[in-house]
Amino acid sequence: QSVLTQPPSASGTPGQRVTISCSGSSSNIGSNTVNWYQQLPGTAPILLIYSNNQRPSGVPDRFSGSRSGTSASLAISGLQSEDEADYYCATWDDSLNGPVFGGGTKLTVL
Amino acid sequence: QVQLVQSGAEVKKPGASVKVSCKASGYTFTSYDINWVRQATGQGLEWMGWMNPNSGNTGYAQKFQGRVTMTRNTSISTAYMELSSLRSEDTAMYYCARGANWNLDYYFDYWGQGTLVTVSS
C-alpha cells in the first residue's frame, strides 16, 4: 500500500492530452513539493518533473506538473508512442521523515 | 556527464547478506546524498534510505532499520548498500540515486542502472 495514491493505468491516442493524478495528505503533498519520474520498460526511472512544475534539461515541454492542496497531477500533451511508460509521483513525508512514492501509473498509447 | 554505475546481479540464499556498490562519476561525490530505492518485479518504487558521502551520516526507512547499512569509500567515489537477513521478499531490483536539493525540494536527479538481487534457496 503506497502512501501516495495514483490510478494504476491511463491511456490515450497519439496527439491526445492525458493527465495522471496523485493524491496524498497534509504530511506529504500538502506541505512539500512533488516530483515525477518516468520509467520506460526495462530501464531505470528518470526525473521528469521536480518542484511541482519544473522540467530538467532535455525534458520536452509536452510534460507539465501541478500541485493543489494535497493532490498533484502530471499532464502530457501531444501524446507520442514513446511516452508509453510507468509514471511515479513522489514527495517528502514529514511524518515518515523520508521520501515516499505513489504506486505508479502505467500509461498506454493506443 | 553524471553517471552512477552499479555492481552486477547477485543470487543469495535466505538468511545471507548482499552488498551492492554504486560508483559515481562526473561530479563531486561528496556534494550530494546517495539514496537507495528498490523495486520488486512488477511493483512500485520503495525508498530504503540515504547517505551523506561527506559526513557518512545515514537515514533509513523504518521498514529496513536494523537490516540495512549504507557506507561509502570517498577515495573511489563509491557508495555501498548492504542488506542482511535476506528473505524471498527482498528479491528486487535495487537502484542507487543521487539526491538533489533545490528550493526546499528533494528529488532524485540521476539513477544507477539497477542491480538485480535474487533471494532463493
PDB file of C-alpha atoms in Angstrom:
ATOM      1  CA  GLN A   1       0.000   0.000   0.000  1.00  0.00           C
ATOM      2  CA  SER A   2       1.683   3.213  -1.176  1.00  0.00           C
ATOM      3  CA  VAL A   3       1.493   6.440   0.800  1.00  0.00           C
ATOM      4  CA  LEU A   4       0.569   8.368  -2.350  1.00  0.00           C
ATOM      5  CA  THR A   5      -2.362   7.189  -4.476  1.00  0.00           C
ATOM      6  CA  GLN A   6      -2.204   7.015  -8.260  1.00  0.00           C
ATOM      7  CA  PRO A   7      -4.537   5.336 -10.747  1.00  0.00           C
ATOM      8  CA  PRO A   8      -2.949   2.041 -11.835  1.00  0.00           C
ATOM      9  CA  SER A   9      -3.478   2.761 -15.515  1.00  0.00           C
ATOM     10  CA  ALA A  10      -4.148   5.508 -18.026  1.00  0.00           C
ATOM     11  CA  SER A  11      -4.382   5.572 -21.798  1.00  0.00           C
ATOM     12  CA  GLY A  12      -4.685   7.884 -24.767  1.00  0.00           C
ATOM     13  CA  THR A  13      -4.250   8.070 -28.507  1.00  0.00           C
ATOM     14  CA  PRO A  14      -1.371   9.820 -30.288  1.00  0.00           C
ATOM     15  CA  GLY A  15      -1.730  13.596 -30.134  1.00  0.00           C
ATOM     16  CA  GLN A  16      -4.154  13.478 -27.222  1.00  0.00           C
ATOM     17  CA  ARG A  17      -3.656  15.103 -23.806  1.00  0.00           C
ATOM     18  CA  VAL A  18      -3.700  12.851 -20.748  1.00  0.00           C
ATOM     19  CA  THR A  19      -3.415  13.582 -17.054  1.00  0.00           C
ATOM     20  CA  ILE A  20      -2.281  11.374 -14.183  1.00  0.00           C
ATOM     21  CA  SER A  21      -3.343  12.224 -10.653  1.00  0.00           C
ATOM     22  CA  CYS A  22      -1.506  11.742  -7.364  1.00  0.00           C
ATOM     23  CA  SER A  23      -3.281  12.056  -4.041  1.00  0.00           C
ATOM     24  CA  GLY A  24      -1.650  12.422  -0.643  1.00  0.00           C
ATOM     25  CA  SER A  25      -2.162  14.092   2.714  1.00  0.00           C
ATOM     26  CA  SER A  26      -1.190  17.122   4.756  1.00  0.00           C
ATOM     27  CA  SER A  27       2.059  15.486   5.889  1.00  0.00           C
ATOM     28  CA  ASN A  28       3.345  14.949   2.363  1.00  0.00           C
ATOM     29  CA  ILE A  29       1.891  16.691  -0.713  1.00  0.00           C
ATOM     30  CA  GLY A  30       0.089  19.203   1.473  1.00  0.00           C
ATOM     31  CA  SER A  31       3.372  20.588   2.786  1.00  0.00           C
ATOM     32  CA  ASN A  32       6.061  19.608   0.286  1.00  0.00           C
ATOM     33  CA  THR A  33       6.755  19.845  -3.426  1.00  0.00           C
ATOM     34  CA  VAL A  34       6.040  16.965  -5.793  1.00  0.00           C
ATOM     35  CA  ASN A  35       8.328  15.238  -8.262  1.00  0.00           C
ATOM     36  CA  TRP A  36       7.514  12.890 -11.121  1.00  0.00           C
ATOM     37  CA  TYR A  37       9.586  10.055 -12.549  1.00  0.00           C
ATOM     38  CA  GLN A  38       9.215   8.220 -15.841  1.00  0.00           C
ATOM     39  CA  GLN A  39      10.242   4.589 -16.133  1.00  0.00           C
ATOM     40  CA  LEU A  40      10.413   3.168 -19.618  1.00  0.00           C
ATOM     41  CA  PRO A  41      10.083  -0.623 -19.873  1.00  0.00           C
ATOM     42  CA  GLY A  42      13.166  -2.420 -18.563  1.00  0.00           C
ATOM     43  CA  THR A  43      15.036   0.735 -17.607  1.00  0.00           C
ATOM     44  CA  ALA A  44      15.789   2.789 -14.510  1.00  0.00           C
ATOM     45  CA  PRO A  45      13.498   5.701 -13.614  1.00  0.00           C
ATOM     46  CA  ILE A  46      14.432   9.182 -14.774  1.00  0.00           C
ATOM     47  CA  LEU A  47      13.464  12.534 -13.295  1.00  0.00           C
ATOM     48  CA  LEU A  48      10.650  14.084 -15.320  1.00  0.00           C
ATOM     49  CA  ILE A  49       9.344  16.945 -13.159  1.00  0.00           C
ATOM     50  CA  TYR A  50      10.726  18.428  -9.934  1.00  0.00           C
ATOM     51  CA  SER A  51       9.428  21.105  -7.565  1.00  0.00           C
ATOM     52  CA  ASN A  52       5.842  20.600  -8.766  1.00  0.00           C
ATOM     53  CA  ASN A  53       6.315  22.010 -12.254  1.00  0.00           C
ATOM     54  CA  GLN A  54      10.000  22.302 -13.197  1.00  0.00           C
ATOM     55  CA  ARG A  55      11.417  20.311 -16.086  1.00  0.00           C
ATOM     56  CA  PRO A  56      15.035  19.129 -16.075  1.00  0.00           C
ATOM     57  CA  SER A  57      17.071  19.969 -19.126  1.00  0.00           C
ATOM     58  CA  GLY A  58      16.093  17.719 -22.017  1.00  0.00           C
ATOM     59  CA  VAL A  59      12.527  17.003 -20.921  1.00  0.00           C
ATOM     60  CA  PRO A  60      10.060  18.182 -23.602  1.00  0.00           C
ATOM     61  CA  ASP A  61       7.605  20.919 -22.671  1.00  0.00           C
ATOM     62  CA  ARG A  62       4.795  18.480 -23.515  1.00  0.00           C
ATOM     63  CA  PHE A  63       5.211  17.353 -19.920  1.00  0.00           C
ATOM     64  CA  SER A  64       3.882  19.597 -17.157  1.00  0.00           C
ATOM     65  CA  GLY A  65       3.096  19.240 -13.480  1.00  0.00           C
ATOM     66  CA  SER A  66       0.916  20.980 -10.954  1.00  0.00           C
ATOM     67  CA  ARG A  67       0.005  20.739  -7.275  1.00  0.00           C
ATOM     68  CA  SER A  68      -3.059  21.900  -5.392  1.00  0.00           C
ATOM     69  CA  GLY A  69      -3.717  21.182  -1.747  1.00  0.00           C
ATOM     70  CA  THR A  70      -2.973  17.525  -1.075  1.00  0.00           C
ATOM     71  CA  SER A  71      -3.060  16.453  -4.724  1.00  0.00           C
ATOM     72  CA  ALA A  72      -0.833  16.776  -7.747  1.00  0.00           C
ATOM     73  CA  SER A  73      -1.105  15.921 -11.404  1.00  0.00           C
ATOM     74  CA  LEU A  74       1.079  15.255 -14.399  1.00  0.00           C
ATOM     75  CA  ALA A  75      -0.153  16.297 -17.825  1.00  0.00           C
ATOM     76  CA  ILE A  76       1.205  15.023 -21.106  1.00  0.00           C
ATOM     77  CA  SER A  77       0.097  16.837 -24.230  1.00  0.00           C
ATOM     78  CA  GLY A  78       0.643  15.757 -27.816  1.00  0.00           C
ATOM     79  CA  LEU A  79       0.914  12.134 -26.678  1.00  0.00           C
ATOM     80  CA  GLN A  80       3.527  10.071 -28.514  1.00  0.00           C
ATOM     81  CA  SER A  81       4.138   6.331 -28.669  1.00  0.00           C
ATOM     82  CA  GLU A  82       7.452   6.759 -26.856  1.00  0.00           C
ATOM     83  CA  ASP A  83       5.578   8.147 -23.843  1.00  0.00           C
ATOM     84  CA  GLU A  84       4.338   4.643 -23.060  1.00  0.00           C
ATOM     85  CA  ALA A  85       5.861   4.031 -19.642  1.00  0.00           C
ATOM     86  CA  ASP A  86       5.204   3.880 -15.916  1.00  0.00           C
ATOM     87  CA  TYR A  87       4.918   7.218 -14.137  1.00  0.00           C
ATOM     88  CA  TYR A  88       5.532   7.730 -10.416  1.00  0.00           C
ATOM     89  CA  CYS A  89       4.831  10.729  -8.233  1.00  0.00           C
ATOM     90  CA  ALA A  90       6.993  11.334  -5.164  1.00  0.00           C
ATOM     91  CA  THR A  91       7.388  13.801  -2.353  1.00  0.00           C
ATOM     92  CA  TRP A  92       8.810  14.155   1.155  1.00  0.00           C
ATOM     93  CA  ASP A  93       6.670  12.925   4.038  1.00  0.00           C
ATOM     94  CA  ASP A  94       7.139  14.877   7.264  1.00  0.00           C
ATOM     95  CA  SER A  95       5.649  12.116   9.442  1.00  0.00           C
ATOM     96  CA  LEU A  96       7.815   9.367   7.979  1.00  0.00           C
ATOM     97  CA  ASN A  97      10.813  11.715   7.628  1.00  0.00           C
ATOM     98  CA  GLY A  98      11.689  10.446   4.192  1.00  0.00           C
ATOM     99  CA  PRO A  99      10.631  10.401   0.536  1.00  0.00           C
ATOM    100  CA  VAL A 100       7.514   8.490  -0.453  1.00  0.00           C
ATOM    101  CA  PHE A 101       6.306   7.290  -3.842  1.00  0.00           C
ATOM    102  CA  GLY A 102       2.965   6.683  -5.460  1.00  0.00           C
ATOM    103  CA  GLY A 103       2.162   3.181  -6.645  1.00  0.00           C
ATOM    104  CA  GLY A 104       2.774   4.153 -10.261  1.00  0.00           C
ATOM    105  CA  THR A 105       0.554   4.611 -13.303  1.00  0.00           C
ATOM    106  CA  LYS A 106       1.062   2.559 -16.437  1.00  0.00           C
ATOM    107  CA  LEU A 107       0.417   4.758 -19.470  1.00  0.00           C
ATOM    108  CA  THR A 108      -0.633   3.014 -22.666  1.00  0.00           C
ATOM    109  CA  VAL A 109      -0.625   4.804 -26.015  1.00  0.00           C
ATOM    110  CA  LEU A 110      -3.372   3.210 -28.082  1.00  0.00           C
TER     111      LEU A 110
ATOM    112  CA  GLN B   1      28.365  13.709 -17.519  1.00  0.00           C
ATOM    113  CA  VAL B   2      26.965  12.378 -14.255  1.00  0.00           C
ATOM    114  CA  GLN B   3      26.947   8.601 -14.059  1.00  0.00           C
ATOM    115  CA  LEU B   4      26.104   6.090 -11.361  1.00  0.00           C
ATOM    116  CA  VAL B   5      27.304   2.590 -12.227  1.00  0.00           C
ATOM    117  CA  GLN B   6      26.180  -0.296 -10.058  1.00  0.00           C
ATOM    118  CA  SER B   7      27.614  -3.732  -9.464  1.00  0.00           C
ATOM    119  CA  GLY B   8      26.259  -6.831 -11.150  1.00  0.00           C
ATOM    120  CA  ALA B   9      23.391  -9.143 -10.353  1.00  0.00           C
ATOM    121  CA  GLU B  10      23.503 -11.264  -7.196  1.00  0.00           C
ATOM    122  CA  VAL B  11      21.884 -14.527  -6.167  1.00  0.00           C
ATOM    123  CA  LYS B  12      21.721 -15.169  -2.434  1.00  0.00           C
ATOM    124  CA  LYS B  13      20.240 -17.757  -0.122  1.00  0.00           C
ATOM    125  CA  PRO B  14      17.710 -16.829   2.558  1.00  0.00           C
ATOM    126  CA  GLY B  15      19.434 -15.524   5.667  1.00  0.00           C
ATOM    127  CA  ALA B  16      22.504 -14.308   3.807  1.00  0.00           C
ATOM    128  CA  SER B  17      23.614 -10.716   3.198  1.00  0.00           C
ATOM    129  CA  VAL B  18      24.197  -8.809  -0.011  1.00  0.00           C
ATOM    130  CA  LYS B  19      26.342  -5.747  -0.649  1.00  0.00           C
ATOM    131  CA  VAL B  20      25.668  -3.621  -3.730  1.00  0.00           C
ATOM    132  CA  SER B  21      28.029  -0.903  -4.933  1.00  0.00           C
ATOM    133  CA  CYS B  22      27.349   2.344  -6.784  1.00  0.00           C
ATOM    134  CA  LYS B  23      30.291   4.143  -8.388  1.00  0.00           C
ATOM    135  CA  ALA B  24      29.776   7.841  -9.096  1.00  0.00           C
ATOM    136  CA  SER B  25      31.491   9.910 -11.754  1.00  0.00           C
ATOM    137  CA  GLY B  26      31.074  13.269 -13.460  1.00  0.00           C
ATOM    138  CA  TYR B  27      30.545  15.290 -10.269  1.00  0.00           C
ATOM    139  CA  THR B  28      31.979  15.799  -6.781  1.00  0.00           C
ATOM    140  CA  PHE B  29      30.932  12.640  -4.953  1.00  0.00           C
ATOM    141  CA  THR B  30      30.818  14.269  -1.522  1.00  0.00           C
ATOM    142  CA  SER B  31      28.465  17.057  -2.612  1.00  0.00           C
ATOM    143  CA  TYR B  32      25.266  15.022  -2.996  1.00  0.00           C
ATOM    144  CA  ASP B  33      23.454  12.352  -0.994  1.00  0.00           C
ATOM    145  CA  ILE B  34      23.200   8.835  -2.342  1.00  0.00           C
ATOM    146  CA  ASN B  35      19.819   7.167  -1.862  1.00  0.00           C
ATOM    147  CA  TRP B  36      18.785   3.564  -2.380  1.00  0.00           C
ATOM    148  CA  VAL B  37      15.416   2.639  -3.891  1.00  0.00           C
ATOM    149  CA  ARG B  38      14.189  -0.868  -4.633  1.00  0.00           C
ATOM    150  CA  GLN B  39      11.551  -2.280  -6.951  1.00  0.00           C
ATOM    151  CA  ALA B  40      10.146  -5.795  -6.843  1.00  0.00           C
ATOM    152  CA  THR B  41       9.194  -7.250 -10.214  1.00  0.00           C
ATOM    153  CA  GLY B  42       6.030  -5.613 -11.481  1.00  0.00           C
ATOM    154  CA  GLN B  43       5.774  -3.423  -8.377  1.00  0.00           C
ATOM    155  CA  GLY B  44       6.373   0.208  -7.479  1.00  0.00           C
ATOM    156  CA  LEU B  45       9.357   2.089  -6.109  1.00  0.00           C
ATOM    157  CA  GLU B  46      10.289   1.827  -2.437  1.00  0.00           C
ATOM    158  CA  TRP B  47      12.769   4.178  -0.757  1.00  0.00           C
ATOM    159  CA  MET B  48      15.229   2.436   1.572  1.00  0.00           C
ATOM    160  CA  GLY B  49      17.409   5.230   2.898  1.00  0.00           C
ATOM    161  CA  TRP B  50      20.029   7.889   2.250  1.00  0.00           C
ATOM    162  CA  MET B  51      23.671   8.513   2.987  1.00  0.00           C
ATOM    163  CA  ASN B  52      25.665  11.738   3.002  1.00  0.00           C
ATOM    164  CA  PRO B  53      29.010  10.784   1.412  1.00  0.00           C
ATOM    165  CA  ASN B  54      30.751  13.746   3.007  1.00  0.00           C
ATOM    166  CA  SER B  55      29.888  13.008   6.636  1.00  0.00           C
ATOM    167  CA  GLY B  56      28.877   9.366   6.358  1.00  0.00           C
ATOM    168  CA  ASN B  57      25.588  10.203   8.069  1.00  0.00           C
ATOM    169  CA  THR B  58      22.699   7.943   7.160  1.00  0.00           C
ATOM    170  CA  GLY B  59      18.920   7.780   7.445  1.00  0.00           C
ATOM    171  CA  TYR B  60      16.966   4.588   6.903  1.00  0.00           C
ATOM    172  CA  ALA B  61      13.300   3.905   6.237  1.00  0.00           C
ATOM    173  CA  GLN B  62      11.741   2.338   9.313  1.00  0.00           C
ATOM    174  CA  LYS B  63      10.986  -0.858   7.407  1.00  0.00           C
ATOM    175  CA  PHE B  64      14.705  -1.529   6.888  1.00  0.00           C
ATOM    176  CA  GLN B  65      16.087  -0.312  10.217  1.00  0.00           C
ATOM    177  CA  GLY B  66      18.410  -2.913  11.686  1.00  0.00           C
ATOM    178  CA  ARG B  67      18.822  -4.769   8.378  1.00  0.00           C
ATOM    179  CA  VAL B  68      20.369  -2.179   6.065  1.00  0.00           C
ATOM    180  CA  THR B  69      23.732  -0.444   6.242  1.00  0.00           C
ATOM    181  CA  MET B  70      24.864   2.297   3.851  1.00  0.00           C
ATOM    182  CA  THR B  71      28.541   3.175   3.644  1.00  0.00           C
ATOM    183  CA  ARG B  72      30.969   4.813   1.259  1.00  0.00           C
ATOM    184  CA  ASN B  73      34.598   4.956   0.142  1.00  0.00           C
ATOM    185  CA  THR B  74      35.293   8.529  -0.866  1.00  0.00           C
ATOM    186  CA  SER B  75      38.702   7.688  -2.352  1.00  0.00           C
ATOM    187  CA  ILE B  76      36.971   5.773  -5.148  1.00  0.00           C
ATOM    188  CA  SER B  77      33.663   7.710  -5.186  1.00  0.00           C
ATOM    189  CA  THR B  78      31.672   4.606  -4.385  1.00  0.00           C
ATOM    190  CA  ALA B  79      28.640   4.066  -2.186  1.00  0.00           C
ATOM    191  CA  TYR B  80      27.537   0.730  -0.793  1.00  0.00           C
ATOM    192  CA  MET B  81      24.259  -0.726   0.430  1.00  0.00           C
ATOM    193  CA  GLU B  82      24.322  -3.907   2.483  1.00  0.00           C
ATOM    194  CA  LEU B  83      21.096  -5.732   3.304  1.00  0.00           C
ATOM    195  CA  SER B  84      21.210  -8.603   5.782  1.00  0.00           C
ATOM    196  CA  SER B  85      18.926 -11.478   6.834  1.00  0.00           C
ATOM    197  CA  LEU B  86      17.649 -11.762   3.295  1.00  0.00           C
ATOM    198  CA  ARG B  87      14.275 -13.326   2.607  1.00  0.00           C
ATOM    199  CA  SER B  88      12.431 -14.119  -0.598  1.00  0.00           C
ATOM    200  CA  GLU B  89      10.504 -10.849  -0.364  1.00  0.00           C
ATOM    201  CA  ASP B  90      13.803  -8.965  -0.808  1.00  0.00           C
ATOM    202  CA  THR B  91      14.069 -10.215  -4.394  1.00  0.00           C
ATOM    203  CA  ALA B  92      14.051  -6.969  -6.339  1.00  0.00           C
ATOM    204  CA  MET B  93      15.937  -4.513  -8.498  1.00  0.00           C
ATOM    205  CA  TYR B  94      17.979  -2.181  -6.299  1.00  0.00           C
ATOM    206  CA  TYR B  95      18.780   1.327  -7.564  1.00  0.00           C
ATOM    207  CA  CYS B  96      21.103   3.984  -6.239  1.00  0.00           C
ATOM    208  CA  ALA B  97      20.001   7.547  -6.947  1.00  0.00           C
ATOM    209  CA  ARG B  98      21.630  10.909  -6.371  1.00  0.00           C
ATOM    210  CA  GLY B  99      19.664  13.173  -4.036  1.00  0.00           C
ATOM    211  CA  ALA B 100      19.463  16.833  -5.062  1.00  0.00           C
ATOM    212  CA  ASN B 101      18.230  19.795  -3.051  1.00  0.00           C
ATOM    213  CA  TRP B 102      16.676  22.840  -4.697  1.00  0.00           C
ATOM    214  CA  ASN B 103      14.435  25.445  -3.144  1.00  0.00           C
ATOM    215  CA  LEU B 104      13.394  23.198  -0.239  1.00  0.00           C
ATOM    216  CA  ASP B 105      12.696  20.381  -2.675  1.00  0.00           C
ATOM    217  CA  TYR B 106      14.467  16.992  -2.534  1.00  0.00           C
ATOM    218  CA  TYR B 107      14.496  14.754  -5.564  1.00  0.00           C
ATOM    219  CA  PHE B 108      16.496  12.059  -7.320  1.00  0.00           C
ATOM    220  CA  ASP B 109      18.109  13.582 -10.372  1.00  0.00           C
ATOM    221  CA  TYR B 110      20.342  10.707 -11.524  1.00  0.00           C
ATOM    222  CA  TRP B 111      19.836   6.968 -11.132  1.00  0.00           C
ATOM    223  CA  GLY B 112      22.061   3.936 -11.461  1.00  0.00           C
ATOM    224  CA  GLN B 113      21.175   1.198 -13.912  1.00  0.00           C
ATOM    225  CA  GLY B 114      19.964  -1.117 -11.163  1.00  0.00           C
ATOM    226  CA  THR B 115      21.241  -4.326  -9.576  1.00  0.00           C
ATOM    227  CA  LEU B 116      19.006  -7.387  -9.528  1.00  0.00           C
ATOM    228  CA  VAL B 117      19.156  -9.264  -6.244  1.00  0.00           C
ATOM    229  CA  THR B 118      17.503 -12.671  -6.218  1.00  0.00           C
ATOM    230  CA  VAL B 119      16.932 -14.482  -2.938  1.00  0.00           C
ATOM    231  CA  SER B 120      16.314 -18.171  -3.452  1.00  0.00           C
ATOM    232  CA  SER B 121      17.132 -21.424  -1.716  1.00  0.00           C
TER     233      SER B 121
END
